[in-house]
Amino acid sequence: DTEVTQTPKHLVMGMTNKKSLKCEQHMGHRAMYWYKQKAKKPPELMFVYSYEKLSINESVPSRFSPECPNSSLLNLHLHALQPEDSALYLCASSQLPGNNYEQYFGPGTRLTVT
Amino acid sequence: KNQVEQSPQSLIILEGKNCTLQCNYTVSPFSNLRWYKQDTGRGPVSLTIMTFSENTKSNGRYTATLDADTKQSSLHITASQLSDSASYICVVSLGPKGNKLSFGAGTTVTVRA
């Protein structure tokens, strides 16, 4: 299984809602990533988890809260988002942390904040 | 200033024709360079990954080249197909101890019948 899955595929939420994005991989990878991608722009790194511990937070607002319950799962909890947070949210994983390892991306969750 | 510059921003080619995309980078220290294909609204899919010691790498009709001295890479698409219509992103990774990748803005390729 060389797949990273993400749910839901699409999400529409109001600014007062609380929702969560989910990411799963069964490749035994020990590093997982959240990226945000606006239209016609490259992905921007948000968070990195190494061995289930948060290792990088790219100064992301606290309305985004990541969680790594186990080595296969990565969640992104959303609360009080703004319309400008609408974007494609990509999850990725790599065998180990570090730039020598290939990152495998999921299909993304298209988020719209109204 | 972005450390990874791609050109052209977009291009249109006829089915069956070849095309070449360019990537120039200033990232240092350099670990490896990757080309990804991203269909609209989907996640990027890896095409090739090259370290500084590799000059060329192929994946089917996709061939990537790397000149680490001039810090340039290219992606050549041979005998283009309609399914090649996508954004092609050049990604350079910093020294091996980091976790951060530098993404280019991508080249949007449209293949027309």
mmCIF file of C-alpha atoms in Angstrom:
data_model
loop_
_atom_site.group_PDB
_atom_site.id
_atom_site.type_symbol
_atom_site.label_atom_id
_atom_site.label_comp_id
_atom_site.label_asym_id
_atom_site.label_seq_id
_atom_site.Cartn_x
_atom_site.Cartn_y
_atom_site.Cartn_z
ATOM 1 C CA ASP A 1 0.000 0.000 0.000
ATOM 2 C CA THR A 2 1.722 3.177 -1.192
ATOM 3 C CA GLU A 3 -1.173 5.501 -0.638
ATOM 4 C CA VAL A 4 -1.869 8.464 1.588
ATOM 5 C CA THR A 5 -5.590 8.949 2.074
ATOM 6 C CA GLN A 6 -7.374 12.092 3.209
ATOM 7 C CA THR A 7 -10.935 12.695 4.337
ATOM 8 C CA PRO A 8 -13.126 14.456 3.590
ATOM 9 C CA LYS A 9 -12.430 15.350 -0.043
ATOM 10 C CA HIS A 10 -14.419 18.556 0.272
ATOM 11 C CA LEU A 11 -15.449 20.539 3.335
ATOM 12 C CA VAL A 12 -17.519 23.689 3.646
ATOM 13 C CA MET A 13 -17.630 25.267 7.081
ATOM 14 C CA GLY A 14 -18.722 28.489 8.709
ATOM 15 C CA MET A 15 -16.398 30.686 10.694
ATOM 16 C CA THR A 16 -17.863 29.475 14.002
ATOM 17 C CA ASN A 17 -17.686 25.767 13.198
ATOM 18 C CA LYS A 18 -15.266 23.177 14.496
ATOM 19 C CA LYS A 19 -14.174 20.509 12.051
ATOM 20 C CA SER A 20 -11.302 18.090 11.544
ATOM 21 C CA LEU A 21 -9.319 16.902 8.558
ATOM 22 C CA LYS A 22 -7.959 13.374 8.626
ATOM 23 C CA CYS A 23 -4.956 11.768 6.989
ATOM 24 C CA GLU A 24 -3.908 8.127 7.043
ATOM 25 C CA GLN A 25 -0.988 6.100 5.701
ATOM 26 C CA HIS A 26 -0.084 2.449 6.162
ATOM 27 C CA MET A 27 3.407 2.528 4.691
ATOM 28 C CA GLY A 28 5.089 2.545 8.082
ATOM 29 C CA HIS A 29 6.271 6.098 7.534
ATOM 30 C CA ARG A 30 7.462 7.924 10.628
ATOM 31 C CA ALA A 31 7.199 11.496 9.337
ATOM 32 C CA MET A 32 3.954 13.204 8.376
ATOM 33 C CA TYR A 33 3.255 16.683 7.082
ATOM 34 C CA TRP A 34 0.447 19.181 6.620
ATOM 35 C CA TYR A 35 0.606 21.658 3.732
ATOM 36 C CA LYS A 36 -1.731 24.444 2.658
ATOM 37 C CA GLN A 37 -2.044 25.254 -1.033
ATOM 38 C CA LYS A 38 -3.847 28.246 -2.495
ATOM 39 C CA ALA A 39 -4.927 28.245 -6.134
ATOM 40 C CA LYS A 40 -2.057 28.462 -8.632
ATOM 41 C CA LYS A 41 0.484 28.606 -5.788
ATOM 42 C CA PRO A 42 2.928 25.971 -4.524
ATOM 43 C CA PRO A 43 2.178 24.106 -1.292
ATOM 44 C CA GLU A 44 3.227 25.836 1.921
ATOM 45 C CA LEU A 45 4.437 23.743 4.829
ATOM 46 C CA MET A 46 2.363 24.069 8.011
ATOM 47 C CA PHE A 47 3.432 21.264 10.368
ATOM 48 C CA VAL A 48 5.823 18.325 10.519
ATOM 49 C CA TYR A 49 5.479 15.338 12.822
ATOM 50 C CA SER A 50 8.475 13.097 13.418
ATOM 51 C CA TYR A 51 7.882 9.852 15.292
ATOM 52 C CA GLU A 52 4.439 11.134 16.358
ATOM 53 C CA LYS A 53 5.896 14.296 17.865
ATOM 54 C CA LEU A 54 5.457 17.782 16.482
ATOM 55 C CA SER A 55 8.863 18.865 15.173
ATOM 56 C CA ILE A 56 8.033 21.876 13.008
ATOM 57 C CA ASN A 57 5.282 24.482 13.300
ATOM 58 C CA GLU A 58 5.682 27.118 10.614
ATOM 59 C CA SER A 59 4.125 29.882 12.749
ATOM 60 C CA VAL A 60 0.658 28.620 11.919
ATOM 61 C CA PRO A 61 -2.259 30.444 13.675
ATOM 62 C CA SER A 62 -3.668 28.583 16.668
ATOM 63 C CA ARG A 63 -7.009 28.131 14.918
ATOM 64 C CA PHE A 64 -5.229 25.206 13.224
ATOM 65 C CA SER A 65 -4.393 22.448 15.704
ATOM 66 C CA PRO A 66 -2.563 19.316 14.523
ATOM 67 C CA GLU A 67 -2.719 15.965 16.252
ATOM 68 C CA CYS A 68 -0.915 12.691 15.625
ATOM 69 C CA PRO A 69 -2.770 9.946 17.567
ATOM 70 C CA ASN A 70 -0.488 7.192 16.239
ATOM 71 C CA SER A 71 2.093 6.556 13.569
ATOM 72 C CA SER A 72 -0.541 6.033 10.863
ATOM 73 C CA LEU A 73 -2.883 8.915 11.535
ATOM 74 C CA LEU A 74 -2.615 12.668 11.342
ATOM 75 C CA ASN A 75 -5.442 15.064 12.102
ATOM 76 C CA LEU A 76 -5.846 18.793 11.619
ATOM 77 C CA HIS A 77 -8.452 20.354 13.906
ATOM 78 C CA LEU A 78 -10.031 23.550 12.650
ATOM 79 C CA HIS A 79 -11.778 26.179 14.751
ATOM 80 C CA ALA A 80 -12.877 29.764 14.107
ATOM 81 C CA LEU A 81 -11.384 29.851 10.639
ATOM 82 C CA GLN A 82 -11.408 32.859 8.338
ATOM 83 C CA PRO A 83 -12.482 32.962 4.681
ATOM 84 C CA GLU A 84 -8.835 33.418 3.664
ATOM 85 C CA ASP A 85 -8.143 29.958 5.110
ATOM 86 C CA SER A 86 -10.023 28.456 2.178
ATOM 87 C CA ALA A 87 -7.509 26.300 0.310
ATOM 88 C CA LEU A 88 -6.458 22.777 -0.586
ATOM 89 C CA TYR A 89 -4.974 21.085 2.479
ATOM 90 C CA LEU A 90 -2.462 18.412 1.628
ATOM 91 C CA CYS A 91 -1.104 15.687 3.868
ATOM 92 C CA ALA A 92 2.170 13.946 3.073
ATOM 93 C CA SER A 93 4.328 11.279 4.635
ATOM 94 C CA SER A 94 7.905 10.062 4.299
ATOM 95 C CA GLN A 95 9.694 6.956 5.488
ATOM 96 C CA LEU A 96 11.759 8.948 7.963
ATOM 97 C CA PRO A 97 12.205 12.622 8.768
ATOM 98 C CA GLY A 98 14.742 14.520 6.706
ATOM 99 C CA ASN A 99 15.086 15.728 3.166
ATOM 100 C CA ASN A 100 16.665 12.556 1.809
ATOM 101 C CA TYR A 101 13.322 10.792 1.934
ATOM 102 C CA GLU A 102 10.596 10.937 -0.670
ATOM 103 C CA GLN A 103 7.386 12.635 0.422
ATOM 104 C CA TYR A 104 4.169 10.971 -0.692
ATOM 105 C CA PHE A 105 1.183 13.281 -0.924
ATOM 106 C CA GLY A 106 -2.477 12.574 -0.372
ATOM 107 C CA PRO A 107 -5.184 13.872 -2.740
ATOM 108 C CA GLY A 108 -5.995 16.776 -0.444
ATOM 109 C CA THR A 109 -9.080 18.217 1.216
ATOM 110 C CA ARG A 110 -10.653 21.200 -0.519
ATOM 111 C CA LEU A 111 -11.736 23.518 2.315
ATOM 112 C CA THR A 112 -14.130 26.421 1.850
ATOM 113 C CA VAL A 113 -14.774 28.766 4.768
ATOM 114 C CA THR A 114 -17.951 30.825 4.473
ATOM 115 C CA LYS B 1 12.570 35.941 -3.189
ATOM 116 C CA ASN B 2 11.680 32.392 -4.090
ATOM 117 C CA GLN B 3 14.701 30.147 -4.129
ATOM 118 C CA VAL B 4 13.233 27.964 -6.875
ATOM 119 C CA GLU B 5 12.221 29.627 -10.136
ATOM 120 C CA GLN B 6 10.371 27.780 -12.888
ATOM 121 C CA SER B 7 9.757 28.711 -16.493
ATOM 122 C CA PRO B 8 7.660 29.064 -18.435
ATOM 123 C CA GLN B 9 4.717 29.836 -16.157
ATOM 124 C CA SER B 10 2.441 27.991 -18.573
ATOM 125 C CA LEU B 11 2.540 26.440 -22.001
ATOM 126 C CA ILE B 12 0.211 24.854 -24.514
ATOM 127 C CA ILE B 13 1.355 22.021 -26.761
ATOM 128 C CA LEU B 14 -0.272 19.742 -29.285
ATOM 129 C CA GLU B 15 -0.738 16.081 -28.489
ATOM 130 C CA GLY B 16 2.241 14.038 -29.580
ATOM 131 C CA LYS B 17 4.707 16.925 -29.364
ATOM 132 C CA ASN B 18 7.615 17.244 -26.938
ATOM 133 C CA CYS B 19 8.242 20.022 -24.444
ATOM 134 C CA THR B 20 10.856 21.040 -21.879
ATOM 135 C CA LEU B 21 10.283 22.772 -18.573
ATOM 136 C CA GLN B 22 13.015 24.669 -16.729
ATOM 137 C CA CYS B 23 13.896 25.015 -13.069
ATOM 138 C CA ASN B 24 16.621 27.254 -11.615
ATOM 139 C CA TYR B 25 17.400 27.213 -7.922
ATOM 140 C CA THR B 26 19.569 29.057 -5.441
ATOM 141 C CA VAL B 27 18.947 26.736 -2.494
ATOM 142 C CA SER B 28 22.065 25.843 -0.548
ATOM 143 C CA PRO B 29 23.119 23.396 0.774
ATOM 144 C CA PHE B 30 21.461 21.232 -1.797
ATOM 145 C CA SER B 31 20.281 17.723 -0.968
ATOM 146 C CA ASN B 32 18.088 16.613 -3.832
ATOM 147 C CA LEU B 33 15.756 17.902 -6.533
ATOM 148 C CA ARG B 34 12.352 16.470 -7.326
ATOM 149 C CA TRP B 35 9.805 16.955 -10.045
ATOM 150 C CA TYR B 36 6.150 16.464 -9.164
ATOM 151 C CA LYS B 37 3.062 16.341 -11.365
ATOM 152 C CA GLN B 38 -0.087 17.828 -9.869
ATOM 153 C CA ASP B 39 -3.490 17.482 -11.458
ATOM 154 C CA THR B 40 -5.961 20.245 -10.612
ATOM 155 C CA GLY B 41 -7.383 19.779 -7.126
ATOM 156 C CA ARG B 42 -5.226 16.732 -6.431
ATOM 157 C CA GLY B 43 -2.065 16.086 -4.475
ATOM 158 C CA PRO B 44 1.359 16.163 -6.167
ATOM 159 C CA VAL B 45 2.700 12.868 -7.489
ATOM 160 C CA SER B 46 6.433 12.294 -7.673
ATOM 161 C CA LEU B 47 7.984 11.863 -11.129
ATOM 162 C CA THR B 48 11.712 11.888 -10.384
ATOM 163 C CA ILE B 49 14.121 12.572 -7.561
ATOM 164 C CA MET B 50 17.816 13.288 -8.159
ATOM 165 C CA THR B 51 20.752 13.886 -5.880
ATOM 166 C CA PHE B 52 23.569 16.272 -6.804
ATOM 167 C CA SER B 53 25.608 13.407 -8.299
ATOM 168 C CA GLU B 54 22.923 12.422 -10.804
ATOM 169 C CA ASN B 55 22.691 14.132 -14.187
ATOM 170 C CA THR B 56 19.600 12.517 -15.621
ATOM 171 C CA LYS B 57 16.719 10.324 -14.576
ATOM 172 C CA SER B 58 13.808 8.985 -16.571
ATOM 173 C CA ASN B 59 10.317 7.862 -15.659
ATOM 174 C CA GLY B 60 8.534 6.674 -18.781
ATOM 175 C CA ARG B 61 8.055 9.630 -21.099
ATOM 176 C CA TYR B 62 9.427 12.029 -18.470
ATOM 177 C CA THR B 63 13.165 12.729 -18.372
ATOM 178 C CA ALA B 64 14.709 15.058 -15.827
ATOM 179 C CA THR B 65 18.204 16.509 -16.042
ATOM 180 C CA LEU B 66 20.246 18.217 -13.377
ATOM 181 C CA ASP B 67 23.314 20.437 -13.574
ATOM 182 C CA ALA B 68 24.377 21.008 -9.984
ATOM 183 C CA ASP B 69 27.142 23.390 -11.064
ATOM 184 C CA THR B 70 24.788 25.841 -12.744
ATOM 185 C CA LYS B 71 21.907 24.934 -10.408
ATOM 186 C CA GLN B 72 19.569 24.174 -13.247
ATOM 187 C CA SER B 73 17.182 21.325 -13.935
ATOM 188 C CA SER B 74 14.850 20.518 -16.769
ATOM 189 C CA LEU B 75 11.945 18.163 -17.275
ATOM 190 C CA HIS B 76 11.409 16.868 -20.789
ATOM 191 C CA ILE B 77 8.064 15.371 -21.769
ATOM 192 C CA THR B 78 8.200 13.169 -24.857
ATOM 193 C CA ALA B 79 5.247 12.435 -27.141
ATOM 194 C CA SER B 80 2.805 14.334 -24.946
ATOM 195 C CA GLN B 81 -0.614 12.915 -24.169
ATOM 196 C CA LEU B 82 -3.816 14.643 -23.084
ATOM 197 C CA SER B 83 -3.305 13.168 -19.614
ATOM 198 C CA ASP B 84 -0.059 15.125 -19.304
ATOM 199 C CA SER B 85 -2.118 18.287 -18.800
ATOM 200 C CA ALA B 86 -1.205 19.291 -15.248
ATOM 201 C CA SER B 87 1.014 21.525 -13.173
ATOM 202 C CA TYR B 88 4.646 20.408 -12.920
ATOM 203 C CA ILE B 89 6.410 21.477 -9.779
ATOM 204 C CA CYS B 90 10.153 21.569 -9.163
ATOM 205 C CA VAL B 91 11.040 20.974 -5.518
ATOM 206 C CA VAL B 92 14.485 21.376 -4.008
ATOM 207 C CA SER B 93 15.311 20.047 -0.596
ATOM 208 C CA LEU B 94 17.768 21.713 1.708
ATOM 209 C CA GLY B 95 20.619 19.887 3.426
ATOM 210 C CA PRO B 96 19.842 16.370 4.633
ATOM 211 C CA LYS B 97 19.141 17.283 8.233
ATOM 212 C CA GLY B 98 16.230 19.536 7.407
ATOM 213 C CA ASN B 99 12.606 18.721 6.777
ATOM 214 C CA LYS B 100 11.801 21.664 4.578
ATOM 215 C CA LEU B 101 11.343 21.654 0.867
ATOM 216 C CA SER B 102 11.519 24.694 -1.404
ATOM 217 C CA PHE B 103 8.745 24.573 -3.976
ATOM 218 C CA GLY B 104 8.732 26.300 -7.327
ATOM 219 C CA ALA B 105 5.530 27.976 -8.451
ATOM 220 C CA GLY B 106 5.031 25.311 -11.100
ATOM 221 C CA THR B 107 4.544 25.243 -14.855
ATOM 222 C CA THR B 108 1.024 24.610 -16.091
ATOM 223 C CA VAL B 109 1.059 22.381 -19.161
ATOM 224 C CA THR B 110 -2.004 22.087 -21.365
ATOM 225 C CA VAL B 111 -1.976 19.388 -24.047
ATOM 226 C CA ARG B 112 -4.508 19.879 -26.838
ATOM 227 C CA ALA B 113 -5.726 17.315 -29.359
#
